[in-house]
């Protein structure tokens, strides 16, 4: 069973398009995150939701809009895609009882390429 | 604000030799410290953690890490490197108070040559 699953795994799209990435976790965690890994492999948090409430919103263009319909799902919608949005986007999850054990649990990533 | 520094972009080591990947951190309060590994085109895998207690912690695949509070360091070590250890390694820190974010270092590429 995949603990944190993201779809799609790869996404190639043209500039100006709107796209969504979906994330689901079956671990019963109450908090989910989106991280961006840029071309230099640097990982930076974008958003965090706890029980469907936004709790972390880093300095991210408002073209990026997260949505959490329930605590097991966190989707990322990106409007008007730009070349600089090309990156690998990782979803992660955690709970207060699990952070001390292994930090966050990460999905396998979505490689977004904007052409 | 919390931060993590991994001073080496890349570490090269011969198979069978010991390896060290360095990490220093800055956080207010007591931290949880982690090492993650990323293989090519894969997600992040948990390797080991320091929460409290013994300064030397052991993790997966024979890796260990030494917590040094006075030097605010958490270096990753392995007594004998394998070619299969070649990957990208991330150090990460989060303050103990829940609700904070896990912050990563820039990553260190480990290359083990046979």
Short mmCIF file of N, CA and C in Angstrom, two decimals, chain A residues 2-110:
data_model
loop_
_atom_site.label_atom_id
_atom_site.label_comp_id
_atom_site.label_asym_id
_atom_site.label_seq_id
_atom_site.Cartn_x
_atom_site.Cartn_y
_atom_site.Cartn_z
N UNK A 2 0.58 2.15 -0.91
CA UNK A 2 1.35 3.39 -0.98
C UNK A 2 0.85 4.32 0.10
N UNK A 3 1.74 4.84 0.95
CA UNK A 3 1.35 5.66 2.07
C UNK A 3 0.93 7.07 1.63
N UNK A 4 1.78 7.71 0.82
CA UNK A 4 1.49 9.03 0.28
C UNK A 4 1.62 8.91 -1.24
N UNK A 5 0.53 9.09 -1.93
CA UNK A 5 0.55 8.91 -3.38
C UNK A 5 0.20 10.21 -4.08
N UNK A 6 0.94 10.49 -5.13
CA UNK A 6 0.75 11.71 -5.91
C UNK A 6 0.44 11.33 -7.35
N UNK A 7 -0.43 12.09 -7.96
CA UNK A 7 -0.70 11.92 -9.39
C UNK A 7 -0.83 13.29 -10.04
N UNK A 8 -0.30 13.44 -11.26
CA UNK A 8 0.47 12.43 -11.99
C UNK A 8 1.92 12.39 -11.53
N UNK A 9 2.66 11.43 -12.00
CA UNK A 9 4.08 11.34 -11.68
C UNK A 9 4.87 12.32 -12.55
N UNK A 10 4.46 12.44 -13.79
CA UNK A 10 5.09 13.37 -14.72
C UNK A 10 4.00 14.24 -15.35
N UNK A 11 4.34 15.50 -15.58
CA UNK A 11 3.39 16.43 -16.17
C UNK A 11 4.17 17.39 -17.05
N UNK A 12 3.89 17.35 -18.36
CA UNK A 12 4.52 18.27 -19.30
C UNK A 12 3.40 19.12 -19.89
N UNK A 13 3.57 20.44 -19.82
CA UNK A 13 2.50 21.32 -20.25
C UNK A 13 3.07 22.62 -20.80
N UNK A 14 2.27 23.35 -21.50
CA UNK A 14 2.73 24.60 -22.10
C UNK A 14 2.53 25.77 -21.15
N UNK A 15 3.34 26.77 -21.37
CA UNK A 15 3.20 28.03 -20.61
C UNK A 15 1.79 28.55 -20.74
N UNK A 16 1.28 29.08 -19.64
CA UNK A 16 -0.04 29.68 -19.66
C UNK A 16 -1.17 28.74 -19.29
N UNK A 17 -0.88 27.44 -19.33
CA UNK A 17 -1.93 26.47 -18.97
C UNK A 17 -2.16 26.44 -17.47
N UNK A 18 -3.30 25.83 -17.10
CA UNK A 18 -3.63 25.59 -15.70
C UNK A 18 -3.58 24.08 -15.47
N UNK A 19 -2.94 23.68 -14.36
CA UNK A 19 -2.83 22.25 -14.09
C UNK A 19 -2.99 21.98 -12.59
N UNK A 20 -3.35 20.73 -12.29
CA UNK A 20 -3.49 20.32 -10.89
C UNK A 20 -2.68 19.06 -10.61
N UNK A 21 -2.18 18.98 -9.39
CA UNK A 21 -1.50 17.79 -8.90
C UNK A 21 -2.28 17.32 -7.67
N UNK A 22 -2.51 16.02 -7.62
CA UNK A 22 -3.31 15.48 -6.51
C UNK A 22 -2.43 14.68 -5.55
N UNK A 23 -2.81 14.70 -4.29
CA UNK A 23 -2.08 13.95 -3.28
C UNK A 23 -3.07 13.33 -2.30
N UNK A 24 -2.80 12.07 -1.96
CA UNK A 24 -3.63 11.35 -1.00
C UNK A 24 -2.74 10.58 -0.05
N UNK A 25 -3.12 10.57 1.23
CA UNK A 25 -2.37 9.76 2.19
C UNK A 25 -3.33 8.84 2.94
N UNK A 26 -2.88 7.62 3.16
CA UNK A 26 -3.72 6.63 3.86
C UNK A 26 -3.14 6.27 5.22
N UNK A 27 -2.39 7.20 5.81
CA UNK A 27 -1.73 6.96 7.08
C UNK A 27 -2.53 7.48 8.27
N UNK A 28 -3.63 8.15 8.00
CA UNK A 28 -4.41 8.72 9.10
C UNK A 28 -3.78 9.98 9.68
N UNK A 29 -2.82 10.57 8.98
CA UNK A 29 -2.19 11.80 9.46
C UNK A 29 -3.15 12.97 9.36
N UNK A 30 -2.90 13.99 10.20
CA UNK A 30 -3.81 15.15 10.19
C UNK A 30 -3.21 16.37 9.50
N UNK A 31 -1.97 16.27 9.08
CA UNK A 31 -1.32 17.43 8.46
C UNK A 31 -0.66 17.00 7.15
N UNK A 32 -0.84 17.84 6.13
CA UNK A 32 -0.25 17.55 4.82
C UNK A 32 0.48 18.79 4.31
N UNK A 33 1.45 18.55 3.43
CA UNK A 33 2.36 19.61 2.98
C UNK A 33 2.62 19.49 1.49
N UNK A 34 2.98 20.63 0.90
CA UNK A 34 3.56 20.64 -0.43
C UNK A 34 4.95 21.26 -0.34
N UNK A 35 5.92 20.56 -0.92
CA UNK A 35 7.28 21.05 -1.05
C UNK A 35 7.62 21.16 -2.52
N UNK A 36 8.49 22.12 -2.84
CA UNK A 36 9.00 22.26 -4.20
C UNK A 36 10.50 21.97 -4.20
N UNK A 37 10.93 21.12 -5.11
CA UNK A 37 12.36 20.85 -5.27
C UNK A 37 12.79 21.43 -6.61
N UNK A 38 13.67 22.42 -6.54
CA UNK A 38 14.05 23.11 -7.77
C UNK A 38 15.18 22.36 -8.49
N UNK A 39 15.66 22.97 -9.55
CA UNK A 39 16.65 22.30 -10.40
C UNK A 39 17.97 22.06 -9.68
N UNK A 40 18.21 22.81 -8.61
CA UNK A 40 19.42 22.60 -7.81
C UNK A 40 19.16 21.64 -6.65
N UNK A 41 17.99 20.99 -6.66
CA UNK A 41 17.61 19.98 -5.67
C UNK A 41 17.26 20.57 -4.32
N UNK A 42 17.15 21.90 -4.24
CA UNK A 42 16.80 22.52 -2.97
C UNK A 42 15.32 22.31 -2.68
N UNK A 43 15.00 21.89 -1.45
CA UNK A 43 13.63 21.61 -1.04
C UNK A 43 13.09 22.76 -0.20
N UNK A 44 11.93 23.29 -0.62
CA UNK A 44 11.36 24.40 0.13
C UNK A 44 9.88 24.15 0.33
N UNK A 45 9.41 24.36 1.55
CA UNK A 45 8.00 24.17 1.83
C UNK A 45 7.18 25.27 1.17
N UNK A 46 6.02 24.89 0.67
CA UNK A 46 5.12 25.87 0.05
C UNK A 46 3.90 26.09 0.95
N UNK A 47 3.22 25.00 1.27
CA UNK A 47 1.97 25.08 2.03
C UNK A 47 1.89 23.92 3.02
N UNK A 48 1.05 24.15 4.05
CA UNK A 48 0.72 23.07 4.97
C UNK A 48 -0.73 23.22 5.39
N UNK A 49 -1.43 22.09 5.46
CA UNK A 49 -2.80 22.06 5.93
C UNK A 49 -2.89 21.12 7.11
N UNK A 50 -3.62 21.55 8.12
CA UNK A 50 -3.91 20.70 9.27
C UNK A 50 -5.42 20.54 9.37
N UNK A 51 -5.90 19.33 9.24
CA UNK A 51 -7.35 19.09 9.28
C UNK A 51 -8.12 20.07 8.40
N UNK A 52 -7.68 20.20 7.18
CA UNK A 52 -8.30 21.03 6.14
C UNK A 52 -8.10 22.52 6.32
N UNK A 53 -7.34 22.93 7.33
CA UNK A 53 -7.09 24.36 7.52
C UNK A 53 -5.67 24.71 7.12
N UNK A 54 -5.53 25.79 6.38
CA UNK A 54 -4.21 26.25 5.95
C UNK A 54 -3.45 26.79 7.16
N UNK A 55 -2.26 26.22 7.44
CA UNK A 55 -1.49 26.69 8.59
C UNK A 55 -0.12 27.24 8.20
N UNK A 56 0.39 26.85 7.06
CA UNK A 56 1.64 27.43 6.57
C UNK A 56 1.41 27.85 5.12
N UNK A 57 1.76 29.09 4.83
CA UNK A 57 1.64 29.61 3.47
C UNK A 57 2.89 30.44 3.25
N UNK A 58 3.89 29.82 2.65
CA UNK A 58 5.13 30.52 2.42
C UNK A 58 4.96 31.53 1.28
N UNK A 59 6.02 32.25 1.00
CA UNK A 59 5.94 33.26 -0.05
C UNK A 59 5.89 32.57 -1.41
N UNK A 60 4.68 32.30 -1.84
CA UNK A 60 4.44 31.57 -3.07
C UNK A 60 3.52 32.43 -3.93
N UNK A 61 3.77 32.53 -5.24
CA UNK A 61 2.86 33.30 -6.09
C UNK A 61 1.42 32.84 -5.94
N UNK A 62 0.49 33.79 -6.01
CA UNK A 62 -0.91 33.39 -5.81
C UNK A 62 -1.47 32.63 -6.99
N UNK A 63 -0.65 32.34 -7.98
CA UNK A 63 -1.07 31.41 -9.04
C UNK A 63 -1.16 29.98 -8.49
N UNK A 64 -0.52 29.76 -7.34
CA UNK A 64 -0.56 28.45 -6.71
C UNK A 64 -1.67 28.45 -5.66
N UNK A 65 -2.59 27.52 -5.79
CA UNK A 65 -3.67 27.46 -4.80
C UNK A 65 -3.86 26.02 -4.33
N UNK A 66 -3.59 25.78 -3.06
CA UNK A 66 -3.82 24.45 -2.50
C UNK A 66 -5.28 24.30 -2.10
N UNK A 67 -5.72 23.04 -2.12
CA UNK A 67 -7.08 22.77 -1.67
C UNK A 67 -7.07 21.44 -0.93
N UNK A 68 -7.71 21.41 0.22
CA UNK A 68 -7.77 20.18 1.01
C UNK A 68 -9.22 19.85 1.29
N UNK A 69 -9.81 18.95 0.51
CA UNK A 69 -11.23 18.60 0.72
C UNK A 69 -11.46 17.82 2.01
N UNK A 70 -10.46 17.09 2.45
CA UNK A 70 -10.50 16.38 3.72
C UNK A 70 -9.06 16.14 4.16
N UNK A 71 -8.88 15.62 5.36
CA UNK A 71 -7.52 15.57 5.88
C UNK A 71 -6.65 14.53 5.19
N UNK A 72 -7.23 13.69 4.35
CA UNK A 72 -6.45 12.69 3.63
C UNK A 72 -6.02 13.17 2.25
N UNK A 73 -6.49 14.31 1.83
CA UNK A 73 -6.20 14.80 0.48
C UNK A 73 -5.72 16.24 0.50
N UNK A 74 -4.72 16.51 -0.32
CA UNK A 74 -4.24 17.88 -0.51
C UNK A 74 -3.84 18.02 -1.97
N UNK A 75 -4.56 18.87 -2.68
CA UNK A 75 -4.30 19.08 -4.09
C UNK A 75 -3.64 20.43 -4.29
N UNK A 76 -2.91 20.54 -5.40
CA UNK A 76 -2.23 21.80 -5.73
C UNK A 76 -2.63 22.21 -7.13
N UNK A 77 -3.26 23.36 -7.24
CA UNK A 77 -3.67 23.88 -8.54
C UNK A 77 -2.75 25.05 -8.90
N UNK A 78 -2.28 25.04 -10.14
CA UNK A 78 -1.39 26.10 -10.60
C UNK A 78 -1.99 26.75 -11.83
N UNK A 79 -2.22 28.04 -11.75
CA UNK A 79 -2.75 28.80 -12.88
C UNK A 79 -1.62 29.44 -13.68
N UNK A 80 -1.89 29.66 -14.95
CA UNK A 80 -0.99 30.42 -15.81
C UNK A 80 0.46 29.99 -15.64
N UNK A 81 0.72 28.74 -15.90
CA UNK A 81 2.04 28.17 -15.65
C UNK A 81 3.14 28.94 -16.37
N UNK A 82 4.27 29.08 -15.68
CA UNK A 82 5.45 29.76 -16.20
C UNK A 82 6.62 28.78 -16.25
N UNK A 83 7.61 29.13 -17.08
CA UNK A 83 8.79 28.25 -17.20
C UNK A 83 9.43 27.98 -15.85
N UNK A 84 9.44 28.99 -14.99
CA UNK A 84 10.08 28.86 -13.68
C UNK A 84 9.35 27.95 -12.73
N UNK A 85 8.16 27.51 -13.10
CA UNK A 85 7.42 26.57 -12.25
C UNK A 85 7.91 25.14 -12.43
N UNK A 86 8.72 24.94 -13.45
CA UNK A 86 9.27 23.60 -13.69
C UNK A 86 10.08 23.16 -12.47
N UNK A 87 9.71 22.03 -11.90
CA UNK A 87 10.33 21.53 -10.68
C UNK A 87 9.71 20.18 -10.36
N UNK A 88 10.20 19.59 -9.27
CA UNK A 88 9.55 18.40 -8.73
C UNK A 88 8.78 18.83 -7.49
N UNK A 89 7.52 18.49 -7.44
CA UNK A 89 6.67 18.87 -6.32
C UNK A 89 6.40 17.62 -5.47
N UNK A 90 6.71 17.74 -4.19
CA UNK A 90 6.53 16.62 -3.27
C UNK A 90 5.40 16.93 -2.29
N UNK A 91 4.56 15.95 -2.11
CA UNK A 91 3.55 15.99 -1.07
C UNK A 91 4.09 15.22 0.14
N UNK A 92 3.69 15.62 1.31
CA UNK A 92 4.13 14.92 2.53
C UNK A 92 3.01 15.00 3.57
N UNK A 93 3.10 14.14 4.57
CA UNK A 93 2.12 14.17 5.65
C UNK A 93 2.78 13.83 6.97
N UNK A 94 2.10 14.21 8.05
CA UNK A 94 2.60 13.91 9.39
C UNK A 94 1.45 14.03 10.39
N UNK A 95 1.71 13.58 11.60
CA UNK A 95 0.83 13.81 12.73
C UNK A 95 1.68 14.10 13.94
N UNK A 96 1.05 14.65 14.98
CA UNK A 96 1.80 15.03 16.17
C UNK A 96 2.51 13.83 16.78
N UNK A 97 1.92 12.65 16.59
CA UNK A 97 2.53 11.47 17.18
C UNK A 97 3.59 10.83 16.33
N UNK A 98 3.74 11.28 15.09
CA UNK A 98 4.68 10.62 14.17
C UNK A 98 5.89 11.48 13.82
N UNK A 99 5.78 12.78 14.04
CA UNK A 99 6.91 13.65 13.67
C UNK A 99 8.17 13.24 14.39
N UNK A 100 8.05 12.90 15.66
CA UNK A 100 9.22 12.52 16.44
C UNK A 100 9.78 11.17 16.01
N UNK A 101 9.00 10.37 15.31
CA UNK A 101 9.48 9.06 14.89
C UNK A 101 10.24 9.11 13.58
N UNK A 102 9.68 9.77 12.59
CA UNK A 102 10.34 9.81 11.29
C UNK A 102 10.08 11.09 10.52
N UNK A 103 9.71 12.17 11.22
CA UNK A 103 9.52 13.43 10.51
C UNK A 103 8.26 13.36 9.67
N UNK A 104 8.39 13.70 8.42
CA UNK A 104 7.27 13.63 7.50
C UNK A 104 7.42 12.40 6.60
N UNK A 105 6.29 11.91 6.10
CA UNK A 105 6.31 10.85 5.09
C UNK A 105 6.05 11.50 3.74
N UNK A 106 6.95 11.24 2.80
CA UNK A 106 6.89 11.91 1.49
C UNK A 106 6.35 11.00 0.41
N UNK A 107 5.64 11.63 -0.55
CA UNK A 107 5.28 10.94 -1.76
C UNK A 107 6.48 10.86 -2.69
N UNK A 108 6.29 10.23 -3.83
CA UNK A 108 7.40 10.01 -4.76
C UNK A 108 7.64 11.19 -5.70
N UNK A 109 6.78 12.21 -5.61
CA UNK A 109 7.02 13.43 -6.36
C UNK A 109 6.30 13.49 -7.69
N UNK A 110 6.05 14.71 -8.15
CA UNK A 110 5.50 14.98 -9.47
C UNK A 110 6.47 15.90 -10.19
#
